[in-house]
Short mmCIF file of N, CA and C in Angstrom, two decimals:
data_model
loop_
_atom_site.label_atom_id
_atom_site.label_comp_id
_atom_site.label_asym_id
_atom_site.label_seq_id
_atom_site.Cartn_x
_atom_site.Cartn_y
_atom_site.Cartn_z
N MET A 1 109.64 106.10 89.86
CA MET A 1 108.39 106.58 90.45
C MET A 1 107.18 105.81 89.90
N THR A 2 107.23 105.50 88.60
CA THR A 2 106.13 104.76 87.99
C THR A 2 106.01 103.37 88.61
N ASP A 3 107.15 102.72 88.88
CA ASP A 3 107.13 101.39 89.49
C ASP A 3 106.45 101.44 90.86
N LEU A 4 106.74 102.49 91.62
CA LEU A 4 106.15 102.65 92.94
C LEU A 4 104.63 102.79 92.84
N VAL A 5 104.17 103.61 91.90
CA VAL A 5 102.73 103.81 91.70
C VAL A 5 102.06 102.50 91.30
N VAL A 6 102.71 101.75 90.41
CA VAL A 6 102.14 100.48 89.94
C VAL A 6 102.01 99.50 91.09
N ILE A 7 103.06 99.35 91.91
CA ILE A 7 103.00 98.35 92.98
C ILE A 7 102.02 98.78 94.07
N VAL A 8 101.89 100.07 94.34
CA VAL A 8 100.90 100.55 95.31
C VAL A 8 99.49 100.26 94.80
N LEU A 9 99.25 100.51 93.52
CA LEU A 9 97.94 100.25 92.92
C LEU A 9 97.60 98.76 92.95
N VAL A 10 98.55 97.93 92.53
CA VAL A 10 98.31 96.48 92.51
C VAL A 10 98.05 95.96 93.93
N THR A 11 98.86 96.42 94.90
CA THR A 11 98.69 95.99 96.29
C THR A 11 97.34 96.44 96.84
N THR A 12 96.96 97.67 96.55
CA THR A 12 95.67 98.19 97.02
C THR A 12 94.51 97.35 96.49
N LEU A 13 94.52 97.08 95.19
CA LEU A 13 93.44 96.29 94.59
C LEU A 13 93.43 94.87 95.13
N ALA A 14 94.62 94.27 95.27
CA ALA A 14 94.71 92.90 95.80
C ALA A 14 94.21 92.85 97.24
N TYR A 15 94.58 93.84 98.05
CA TYR A 15 94.15 93.85 99.45
C TYR A 15 92.64 94.04 99.56
N LEU A 16 92.10 94.95 98.76
CA LEU A 16 90.65 95.15 98.77
C LEU A 16 89.92 93.88 98.34
N ALA A 17 90.44 93.23 97.28
CA ALA A 17 89.78 92.04 96.76
C ALA A 17 89.76 90.90 97.77
N THR A 18 90.83 90.79 98.57
CA THR A 18 90.90 89.67 99.51
C THR A 18 90.35 90.01 100.89
N ASN A 19 89.89 91.23 101.09
CA ASN A 19 89.47 91.62 102.44
C ASN A 19 88.04 92.12 102.57
N MET A 20 87.24 92.05 101.52
CA MET A 20 85.87 92.51 101.66
C MET A 20 85.08 91.61 102.63
N ASP A 21 85.42 90.32 102.64
CA ASP A 21 84.76 89.44 103.61
C ASP A 21 85.20 89.78 105.03
N ASN A 22 86.46 90.22 105.18
CA ASN A 22 86.94 90.64 106.50
C ASN A 22 86.24 91.91 106.98
N VAL A 23 85.86 92.77 106.05
CA VAL A 23 85.11 93.97 106.43
C VAL A 23 83.78 93.57 107.05
N ALA A 24 83.12 92.58 106.44
CA ALA A 24 81.85 92.10 106.99
C ALA A 24 82.05 91.51 108.38
N VAL A 25 83.15 90.76 108.57
CA VAL A 25 83.47 90.20 109.89
C VAL A 25 83.74 91.32 110.88
N LEU A 26 84.51 92.32 110.45
CA LEU A 26 84.84 93.47 111.32
C LEU A 26 83.58 94.21 111.76
N VAL A 27 82.67 94.43 110.82
CA VAL A 27 81.41 95.12 111.15
C VAL A 27 80.67 94.33 112.22
N ALA A 28 80.62 93.00 112.05
CA ALA A 28 79.94 92.16 113.04
C ALA A 28 80.63 92.24 114.40
N LEU A 29 81.97 92.26 114.39
CA LEU A 29 82.71 92.34 115.65
C LEU A 29 82.55 93.69 116.34
N PHE A 30 82.56 94.76 115.55
CA PHE A 30 82.32 96.09 116.13
C PHE A 30 80.92 96.17 116.73
N ALA A 31 79.95 95.56 116.07
CA ALA A 31 78.59 95.56 116.59
C ALA A 31 78.49 94.72 117.86
N ARG A 32 79.20 93.59 117.87
CA ARG A 32 79.16 92.67 119.02
C ARG A 32 79.85 93.26 120.24
N PHE A 33 81.01 93.90 120.02
CA PHE A 33 81.79 94.48 121.12
C PHE A 33 81.73 96.00 121.06
N ARG A 34 80.53 96.55 121.06
CA ARG A 34 80.33 97.99 120.90
C ARG A 34 81.12 98.83 121.90
N GLY A 35 81.20 98.41 123.12
CA GLY A 35 81.89 99.20 124.14
C GLY A 35 83.41 99.06 124.10
N ARG A 36 83.91 98.13 123.27
CA ARG A 36 85.35 97.88 123.23
C ARG A 36 85.89 97.98 121.81
N ALA A 37 85.46 99.00 121.09
CA ALA A 37 85.85 99.18 119.69
C ALA A 37 87.36 99.32 119.53
N VAL A 38 88.03 99.93 120.49
CA VAL A 38 89.48 100.12 120.41
C VAL A 38 90.18 98.76 120.38
N PHE A 39 89.69 97.81 121.15
CA PHE A 39 90.30 96.49 121.20
C PHE A 39 90.02 95.69 119.92
N VAL A 40 88.83 95.90 119.35
CA VAL A 40 88.53 95.27 118.07
C VAL A 40 89.48 95.81 117.00
N PHE A 41 89.66 97.12 116.99
CA PHE A 41 90.56 97.76 116.02
C PHE A 41 91.99 97.26 116.22
N ALA A 42 92.41 97.16 117.47
CA ALA A 42 93.76 96.67 117.77
C ALA A 42 93.93 95.22 117.33
N GLY A 43 92.91 94.39 117.54
CA GLY A 43 92.97 93.00 117.10
C GLY A 43 93.06 92.89 115.59
N HIS A 44 92.34 93.78 114.90
CA HIS A 44 92.38 93.85 113.43
C HIS A 44 93.79 94.19 112.95
N LEU A 45 94.39 95.23 113.52
CA LEU A 45 95.73 95.64 113.11
C LEU A 45 96.79 94.59 113.48
N LEU A 46 96.59 93.91 114.60
CA LEU A 46 97.51 92.84 114.99
C LEU A 46 97.46 91.70 113.99
N ALA A 47 96.26 91.31 113.57
CA ALA A 47 96.12 90.24 112.58
C ALA A 47 96.78 90.62 111.27
N VAL A 48 96.55 91.86 110.82
CA VAL A 48 97.16 92.34 109.57
C VAL A 48 98.68 92.34 109.68
N THR A 49 99.21 92.80 110.81
CA THR A 49 100.65 92.86 111.00
C THR A 49 101.28 91.47 110.95
N VAL A 50 100.67 90.51 111.64
CA VAL A 50 101.21 89.15 111.65
C VAL A 50 101.18 88.55 110.25
N ILE A 51 100.06 88.70 109.55
CA ILE A 51 99.94 88.15 108.19
C ILE A 51 100.95 88.82 107.26
N LEU A 52 101.11 90.13 107.40
CA LEU A 52 102.05 90.88 106.56
C LEU A 52 103.49 90.41 106.80
N LEU A 53 103.88 90.27 108.05
CA LEU A 53 105.25 89.83 108.37
C LEU A 53 105.53 88.41 107.90
N VAL A 54 104.58 87.51 108.13
CA VAL A 54 104.78 86.12 107.70
C VAL A 54 104.81 86.03 106.18
N ALA A 55 103.94 86.78 105.50
CA ALA A 55 103.93 86.79 104.03
C ALA A 55 105.26 87.33 103.49
N ALA A 56 105.80 88.38 104.14
CA ALA A 56 107.09 88.94 103.70
C ALA A 56 108.21 87.92 103.89
N LEU A 57 108.20 87.22 105.03
CA LEU A 57 109.24 86.21 105.28
C LEU A 57 109.15 85.04 104.31
N VAL A 58 107.94 84.56 104.07
CA VAL A 58 107.76 83.45 103.13
C VAL A 58 108.10 83.90 101.71
N GLY A 59 107.67 85.11 101.36
CA GLY A 59 108.01 85.65 100.04
C GLY A 59 109.50 85.78 99.83
N GLU A 60 110.21 86.23 100.88
CA GLU A 60 111.67 86.36 100.82
C GLU A 60 112.33 84.99 100.69
N ALA A 61 111.83 84.02 101.43
CA ALA A 61 112.37 82.65 101.35
C ALA A 61 112.14 82.07 99.96
N THR A 62 110.99 82.39 99.37
CA THR A 62 110.67 81.88 98.04
C THR A 62 111.63 82.42 97.00
N THR A 63 112.06 83.67 97.15
CA THR A 63 112.95 84.26 96.16
C THR A 63 114.30 83.58 96.13
N SER A 64 114.71 83.00 97.24
CA SER A 64 116.01 82.32 97.27
C SER A 64 115.94 80.90 96.73
N VAL A 65 114.73 80.39 96.50
CA VAL A 65 114.58 79.03 95.98
C VAL A 65 114.88 78.96 94.50
N GLY A 66 114.28 79.78 93.70
CA GLY A 66 114.50 79.76 92.26
C GLY A 66 113.87 80.96 91.60
N LEU A 67 114.67 81.99 91.35
CA LEU A 67 114.15 83.26 90.86
C LEU A 67 113.42 83.15 89.52
N ARG A 68 113.91 82.28 88.64
CA ARG A 68 113.30 82.26 87.30
C ARG A 68 111.90 81.67 87.31
N TYR A 69 111.51 80.99 88.40
CA TYR A 69 110.18 80.40 88.46
C TYR A 69 109.18 81.26 89.24
N LEU A 70 109.63 82.40 89.74
CA LEU A 70 108.75 83.23 90.58
C LEU A 70 107.48 83.69 89.88
N GLY A 71 107.59 84.01 88.61
CA GLY A 71 106.43 84.49 87.88
C GLY A 71 105.27 83.52 87.89
N TYR A 72 105.60 82.22 87.99
CA TYR A 72 104.54 81.21 87.99
C TYR A 72 103.69 81.25 89.26
N LEU A 73 104.16 81.96 90.30
CA LEU A 73 103.35 82.12 91.51
C LEU A 73 102.05 82.88 91.23
N GLY A 74 102.03 83.58 90.10
CA GLY A 74 100.81 84.30 89.71
C GLY A 74 99.62 83.38 89.53
N VAL A 75 99.89 82.09 89.40
CA VAL A 75 98.81 81.09 89.28
C VAL A 75 97.95 81.10 90.55
N VAL A 76 98.55 81.42 91.72
CA VAL A 76 97.80 81.39 92.98
C VAL A 76 96.66 82.41 92.98
N PRO A 77 96.94 83.74 92.82
CA PRO A 77 95.80 84.68 92.79
C PRO A 77 94.89 84.46 91.58
N LEU A 78 95.46 84.00 90.45
CA LEU A 78 94.64 83.73 89.28
C LEU A 78 93.63 82.62 89.58
N ALA A 79 94.10 81.55 90.23
CA ALA A 79 93.21 80.44 90.60
C ALA A 79 92.17 80.88 91.62
N LEU A 80 92.60 81.69 92.62
CA LEU A 80 91.65 82.21 93.62
C LEU A 80 90.56 83.03 92.93
N GLY A 81 90.97 83.91 92.01
CA GLY A 81 90.01 84.75 91.30
C GLY A 81 89.02 83.93 90.48
N CYS A 82 89.54 82.91 89.78
CA CYS A 82 88.66 82.03 88.98
C CYS A 82 87.69 81.27 89.89
N TYR A 83 88.19 80.81 91.03
CA TYR A 83 87.33 80.08 91.97
C TYR A 83 86.24 81.00 92.52
N TRP A 84 86.62 82.25 92.90
CA TRP A 84 85.63 83.20 93.41
C TRP A 84 84.59 83.53 92.35
N LEU A 85 85.06 83.67 91.09
CA LEU A 85 84.15 83.98 90.00
C LEU A 85 83.15 82.84 89.82
N TYR A 86 83.66 81.61 89.88
CA TYR A 86 82.79 80.43 89.78
C TYR A 86 81.76 80.43 90.91
N ARG A 87 82.23 80.70 92.15
CA ARG A 87 81.33 80.72 93.31
C ARG A 87 80.28 81.81 93.19
N SER A 88 80.67 82.97 92.63
CA SER A 88 79.72 84.10 92.53
C SER A 88 78.66 83.84 91.46
N LEU A 89 78.97 83.01 90.48
CA LEU A 89 78.01 82.71 89.41
C LEU A 89 77.12 81.53 89.75
N ARG A 90 77.54 80.73 90.72
CA ARG A 90 76.78 79.55 91.14
C ARG A 90 75.62 79.99 92.03
N PRO A 91 74.43 79.46 91.81
CA PRO A 91 73.30 79.84 92.67
C PRO A 91 73.52 79.38 94.11
N VAL A 92 73.12 80.22 95.05
CA VAL A 92 73.28 79.92 96.47
C VAL A 92 72.12 79.07 96.94
N SER A 93 72.40 78.01 97.67
CA SER A 93 71.32 77.14 98.17
C SER A 93 70.56 77.85 99.28
N ALA A 94 69.30 77.54 99.40
CA ALA A 94 68.43 78.22 100.37
C ALA A 94 68.87 77.97 101.80
N GLY A 95 69.49 76.83 102.06
CA GLY A 95 69.88 76.49 103.42
C GLY A 95 71.32 76.82 103.74
N ALA A 96 71.92 77.76 102.99
CA ALA A 96 73.33 78.10 103.23
C ALA A 96 73.50 78.64 104.64
N ALA A 97 74.54 78.18 105.29
CA ALA A 97 74.77 78.58 106.68
C ALA A 97 75.31 80.00 106.75
N GLU A 98 74.81 80.76 107.68
CA GLU A 98 75.32 82.10 107.92
C GLU A 98 76.51 82.03 108.86
N ARG A 99 77.40 83.03 108.75
CA ARG A 99 78.53 83.10 109.64
C ARG A 99 78.05 83.31 111.07
N GLN A 100 78.56 82.49 111.98
CA GLN A 100 78.14 82.59 113.37
C GLN A 100 78.88 83.73 114.08
N GLY A 101 78.21 84.35 115.01
CA GLY A 101 78.83 85.42 115.77
C GLY A 101 79.84 84.87 116.77
N ILE A 102 80.65 85.73 117.30
CA ILE A 102 81.63 85.34 118.30
C ILE A 102 80.89 85.13 119.61
N GLY A 103 81.10 83.97 120.25
CA GLY A 103 80.38 83.64 121.46
C GLY A 103 80.92 84.34 122.68
N SER A 104 82.21 84.22 122.96
CA SER A 104 82.76 84.80 124.18
C SER A 104 84.23 85.12 123.96
N GLY A 105 84.85 85.63 125.01
CA GLY A 105 86.26 85.98 124.92
C GLY A 105 86.45 87.46 124.77
N LYS A 106 87.66 87.89 124.92
CA LYS A 106 87.97 89.31 124.83
C LYS A 106 87.90 89.78 123.38
N ALA A 107 87.59 91.05 123.20
CA ALA A 107 87.41 91.62 121.86
C ALA A 107 88.68 91.52 121.02
N LEU A 108 89.82 91.80 121.61
CA LEU A 108 91.08 91.78 120.86
C LEU A 108 91.39 90.37 120.37
N ILE A 109 91.29 89.38 121.23
CA ILE A 109 91.61 88.00 120.86
C ILE A 109 90.60 87.47 119.85
N ALA A 110 89.33 87.75 120.08
CA ALA A 110 88.29 87.29 119.16
C ALA A 110 88.50 87.87 117.78
N THR A 111 88.84 89.16 117.72
CA THR A 111 89.06 89.81 116.43
C THR A 111 90.30 89.25 115.75
N PHE A 112 91.39 89.13 116.50
CA PHE A 112 92.63 88.60 115.93
C PHE A 112 92.42 87.20 115.35
N LEU A 113 91.82 86.32 116.13
CA LEU A 113 91.63 84.93 115.68
C LEU A 113 90.68 84.86 114.49
N SER A 114 89.60 85.64 114.53
CA SER A 114 88.62 85.62 113.44
C SER A 114 89.25 86.09 112.13
N LEU A 115 89.96 87.21 112.19
CA LEU A 115 90.52 87.78 110.97
C LEU A 115 91.73 87.01 110.47
N ALA A 116 92.56 86.51 111.39
CA ALA A 116 93.72 85.72 110.97
C ALA A 116 93.26 84.44 110.28
N ALA A 117 92.25 83.79 110.84
CA ALA A 117 91.73 82.55 110.25
C ALA A 117 91.05 82.80 108.91
N ASN A 118 90.53 84.00 108.73
CA ASN A 118 89.79 84.34 107.51
C ASN A 118 90.67 84.99 106.45
N SER A 119 92.00 85.00 106.65
CA SER A 119 92.88 85.75 105.76
C SER A 119 93.88 84.89 104.99
N VAL A 120 93.53 83.65 104.75
CA VAL A 120 94.43 82.78 103.98
C VAL A 120 94.63 83.34 102.58
N ASP A 121 93.56 83.84 101.96
CA ASP A 121 93.68 84.40 100.62
C ASP A 121 94.58 85.64 100.61
N THR A 122 94.45 86.48 101.64
CA THR A 122 95.31 87.66 101.75
C THR A 122 96.76 87.24 101.92
N PHE A 123 97.00 86.27 102.80
CA PHE A 123 98.36 85.77 103.03
C PHE A 123 98.99 85.24 101.74
N LEU A 124 98.25 84.41 101.01
CA LEU A 124 98.79 83.84 99.77
C LEU A 124 99.09 84.93 98.74
N THR A 125 98.18 85.88 98.61
CA THR A 125 98.36 86.95 97.63
C THR A 125 99.54 87.84 97.99
N LEU A 126 99.66 88.21 99.27
CA LEU A 126 100.79 89.05 99.70
C LEU A 126 102.12 88.31 99.54
N THR A 127 102.12 87.01 99.83
CA THR A 127 103.35 86.22 99.66
C THR A 127 103.80 86.26 98.21
N VAL A 128 102.86 86.10 97.29
CA VAL A 128 103.18 86.14 95.86
C VAL A 128 103.72 87.52 95.49
N LEU A 129 103.07 88.57 95.98
CA LEU A 129 103.53 89.93 95.66
C LEU A 129 104.93 90.19 96.22
N PHE A 130 105.18 89.79 97.45
CA PHE A 130 106.52 89.98 98.02
C PHE A 130 107.57 89.19 97.24
N ALA A 131 107.22 87.96 96.85
CA ALA A 131 108.18 87.12 96.14
C ALA A 131 108.49 87.65 94.75
N ASP A 132 107.48 88.20 94.09
CA ASP A 132 107.64 88.62 92.70
C ASP A 132 108.14 90.05 92.54
N THR A 133 108.14 90.82 93.62
CA THR A 133 108.47 92.25 93.54
C THR A 133 109.91 92.50 93.99
N ARG A 134 110.54 93.46 93.34
CA ARG A 134 111.90 93.86 93.72
C ARG A 134 111.94 94.25 95.19
N GLN A 135 113.06 93.94 95.84
CA GLN A 135 113.18 94.17 97.28
C GLN A 135 113.05 95.65 97.65
N ASP A 136 113.49 96.55 96.78
CA ASP A 136 113.40 97.98 97.10
C ASP A 136 111.96 98.48 97.09
N LEU A 137 111.02 97.66 96.59
CA LEU A 137 109.61 98.06 96.58
C LEU A 137 108.78 97.34 97.66
N ASP A 138 109.44 96.46 98.43
CA ASP A 138 108.72 95.74 99.48
C ASP A 138 108.11 96.68 100.51
N PHE A 139 108.80 97.78 100.81
CA PHE A 139 108.26 98.74 101.80
C PHE A 139 106.94 99.32 101.31
N ALA A 140 106.81 99.46 99.98
CA ALA A 140 105.57 100.02 99.42
C ALA A 140 104.41 99.04 99.62
N ILE A 141 104.69 97.75 99.48
CA ILE A 141 103.65 96.74 99.71
C ILE A 141 103.21 96.79 101.18
N GLY A 142 104.18 96.77 102.10
CA GLY A 142 103.86 96.81 103.53
C GLY A 142 103.12 98.06 103.92
N GLY A 143 103.59 99.21 103.46
CA GLY A 143 102.94 100.48 103.80
C GLY A 143 101.53 100.57 103.25
N THR A 144 101.35 100.09 102.02
CA THR A 144 100.03 100.13 101.40
C THR A 144 99.05 99.23 102.15
N VAL A 145 99.51 98.02 102.50
CA VAL A 145 98.64 97.08 103.23
C VAL A 145 98.23 97.68 104.57
N PHE A 146 99.18 98.26 105.28
CA PHE A 146 98.86 98.81 106.60
C PHE A 146 97.90 100.00 106.47
N ALA A 147 98.13 100.86 105.48
CA ALA A 147 97.24 102.01 105.26
C ALA A 147 95.83 101.53 104.90
N MET A 148 95.74 100.51 104.03
CA MET A 148 94.43 99.98 103.65
C MET A 148 93.73 99.32 104.84
N ALA A 149 94.51 98.65 105.69
CA ALA A 149 93.93 98.01 106.88
C ALA A 149 93.31 99.06 107.80
N ILE A 150 94.00 100.18 107.98
CA ILE A 150 93.47 101.26 108.82
C ILE A 150 92.19 101.83 108.20
N LEU A 151 92.23 102.08 106.88
CA LEU A 151 91.05 102.63 106.20
C LEU A 151 89.85 101.67 106.27
N LEU A 152 90.10 100.37 106.05
CA LEU A 152 89.00 99.41 106.13
C LEU A 152 88.47 99.28 107.55
N GLY A 153 89.36 99.36 108.54
CA GLY A 153 88.93 99.33 109.93
C GLY A 153 88.05 100.52 110.27
N LEU A 154 88.47 101.70 109.81
CA LEU A 154 87.66 102.90 110.04
C LEU A 154 86.32 102.80 109.30
N GLY A 155 86.38 102.26 108.09
CA GLY A 155 85.15 102.07 107.31
C GLY A 155 84.18 101.13 108.01
N ALA A 156 84.73 100.07 108.61
CA ALA A 156 83.89 99.11 109.32
C ALA A 156 83.23 99.74 110.54
N THR A 157 83.98 100.60 111.25
CA THR A 157 83.37 101.27 112.41
C THR A 157 82.23 102.18 111.97
N TYR A 158 82.40 102.83 110.83
CA TYR A 158 81.36 103.70 110.30
C TYR A 158 80.16 102.89 109.82
N ALA A 159 80.45 101.74 109.18
CA ALA A 159 79.38 100.90 108.61
C ALA A 159 78.47 100.30 109.68
N VAL A 160 78.98 100.19 110.91
CA VAL A 160 78.14 99.66 112.00
C VAL A 160 76.91 100.54 112.18
N SER A 161 77.10 101.84 112.01
CA SER A 161 75.97 102.75 112.18
C SER A 161 75.21 102.99 110.86
N ARG A 162 75.73 102.45 109.75
CA ARG A 162 75.10 102.65 108.44
C ARG A 162 74.93 101.31 107.72
N PRO A 163 73.94 100.52 108.07
CA PRO A 163 73.77 99.19 107.49
C PRO A 163 73.50 99.18 105.99
N GLU A 164 73.16 100.34 105.40
CA GLU A 164 72.88 100.38 103.96
C GLU A 164 74.13 100.12 103.11
N PHE A 165 75.33 100.15 103.76
CA PHE A 165 76.56 99.87 103.01
C PHE A 165 76.77 98.37 102.78
N GLY A 166 76.01 97.55 103.50
CA GLY A 166 76.15 96.09 103.37
C GLY A 166 76.02 95.58 101.94
N PRO A 167 74.96 95.98 101.20
CA PRO A 167 74.80 95.49 99.83
C PRO A 167 75.96 95.87 98.90
N ALA A 168 76.51 97.08 99.07
CA ALA A 168 77.64 97.50 98.22
C ALA A 168 78.87 96.65 98.48
N THR A 169 79.13 96.35 99.75
CA THR A 169 80.26 95.49 100.11
C THR A 169 80.08 94.10 99.54
N GLU A 170 78.87 93.58 99.64
CA GLU A 170 78.59 92.24 99.11
C GLU A 170 78.73 92.22 97.59
N TRP A 171 78.25 93.27 96.91
CA TRP A 171 78.37 93.36 95.45
C TRP A 171 79.84 93.36 95.03
N PHE A 172 80.66 94.19 95.71
CA PHE A 172 82.09 94.23 95.38
C PHE A 172 82.73 92.87 95.59
N SER A 173 82.41 92.26 96.71
CA SER A 173 83.00 90.97 97.07
C SER A 173 82.67 89.89 96.04
N LYS A 174 81.43 89.91 95.53
CA LYS A 174 81.01 88.85 94.61
C LYS A 174 81.32 89.15 93.16
N ARG A 175 81.24 90.39 92.74
CA ARG A 175 81.35 90.73 91.32
C ARG A 175 82.71 91.29 90.91
N VAL A 176 83.28 92.17 91.73
CA VAL A 176 84.52 92.85 91.34
C VAL A 176 85.76 92.13 91.84
N ALA A 177 85.74 91.66 93.09
CA ALA A 177 86.94 91.05 93.68
C ALA A 177 87.50 89.88 92.85
N PRO A 178 86.66 88.97 92.31
CA PRO A 178 87.24 87.90 91.49
C PRO A 178 88.01 88.42 90.28
N LEU A 179 87.49 89.46 89.64
CA LEU A 179 88.16 90.02 88.47
C LEU A 179 89.48 90.69 88.85
N VAL A 180 89.49 91.35 90.02
CA VAL A 180 90.73 91.97 90.51
C VAL A 180 91.79 90.90 90.76
N MET A 181 91.39 89.79 91.39
CA MET A 181 92.35 88.73 91.67
C MET A 181 92.88 88.09 90.39
N ILE A 182 92.03 87.92 89.40
CA ILE A 182 92.49 87.40 88.11
C ILE A 182 93.49 88.37 87.51
N GLY A 183 93.20 89.67 87.62
CA GLY A 183 94.14 90.69 87.12
C GLY A 183 95.47 90.66 87.84
N VAL A 184 95.45 90.48 89.17
CA VAL A 184 96.70 90.40 89.94
C VAL A 184 97.50 89.18 89.51
N GLY A 185 96.81 88.05 89.32
CA GLY A 185 97.48 86.83 88.87
C GLY A 185 98.15 87.03 87.52
N LEU A 186 97.45 87.65 86.58
CA LEU A 186 98.02 87.92 85.27
C LEU A 186 99.19 88.90 85.37
N TYR A 187 99.07 89.89 86.26
CA TYR A 187 100.15 90.86 86.47
C TYR A 187 101.43 90.16 86.93
N VAL A 188 101.30 89.21 87.85
CA VAL A 188 102.47 88.50 88.35
C VAL A 188 103.04 87.57 87.28
N LEU A 189 102.16 86.95 86.50
CA LEU A 189 102.63 86.03 85.46
C LEU A 189 103.39 86.75 84.34
N VAL A 190 103.03 88.00 84.08
CA VAL A 190 103.69 88.77 83.02
C VAL A 190 104.89 89.50 83.60
N ASP A 191 106.01 89.52 82.88
CA ASP A 191 107.20 90.25 83.35
C ASP A 191 106.93 91.74 83.31
N THR A 192 107.16 92.41 84.44
CA THR A 192 107.01 93.87 84.52
C THR A 192 108.26 94.47 85.14
N ALA A 193 108.33 95.78 85.14
CA ALA A 193 109.49 96.47 85.71
C ALA A 193 109.60 96.32 87.22
N THR A 194 108.52 95.91 87.87
CA THR A 194 108.55 95.76 89.33
C THR A 194 109.04 94.38 89.77
N ASP A 195 109.22 93.48 88.81
CA ASP A 195 109.59 92.11 89.13
C ASP A 195 111.03 92.01 89.64
N VAL A 196 111.29 90.91 90.37
CA VAL A 196 112.64 90.62 90.85
C VAL A 196 113.59 90.46 89.69
N LEU A 197 113.16 89.75 88.65
CA LEU A 197 113.97 89.57 87.42
C LEU A 197 113.20 90.07 86.24
#
């Protein structure tokens, strides 16, 4: 039971850390396609499902390559976290480009493409978690990711009507998320009871 709680907690924190930028994208998409929120939500869940399935397949393939080297995959989230920390401490230039809105196309396709393209960090982190975690706990990773995706989607729909949540999301993304990713990387690098070996 403790192993299950640990992997759910690690997955939750990793998913939150890699998806705060996606929340901002989702809020923009919900605002852009106000009359088609159901399709935006469906596109969000479709993107999460595809990334989750591909990460599980790649993680499973990785386990058959060389089990004793799996722990070293923790370098991926550790490096991402260090890079994010570096970016958050670096001053932003005055002419930094803002994310452009979606020009045209259906809400579902626009959402799917936007979030799938913006989820490389999520894909890499989930792949590492699937590869490093015992197979009997893989369902917990998948279930946690899907539950968090639904909660973040609902949060984004609510945030469209409450713009004051923007600064909190940005603060988490810049200050907390890098530390969470560094923690996930260290967790994978250290042998724990949830590991494959």
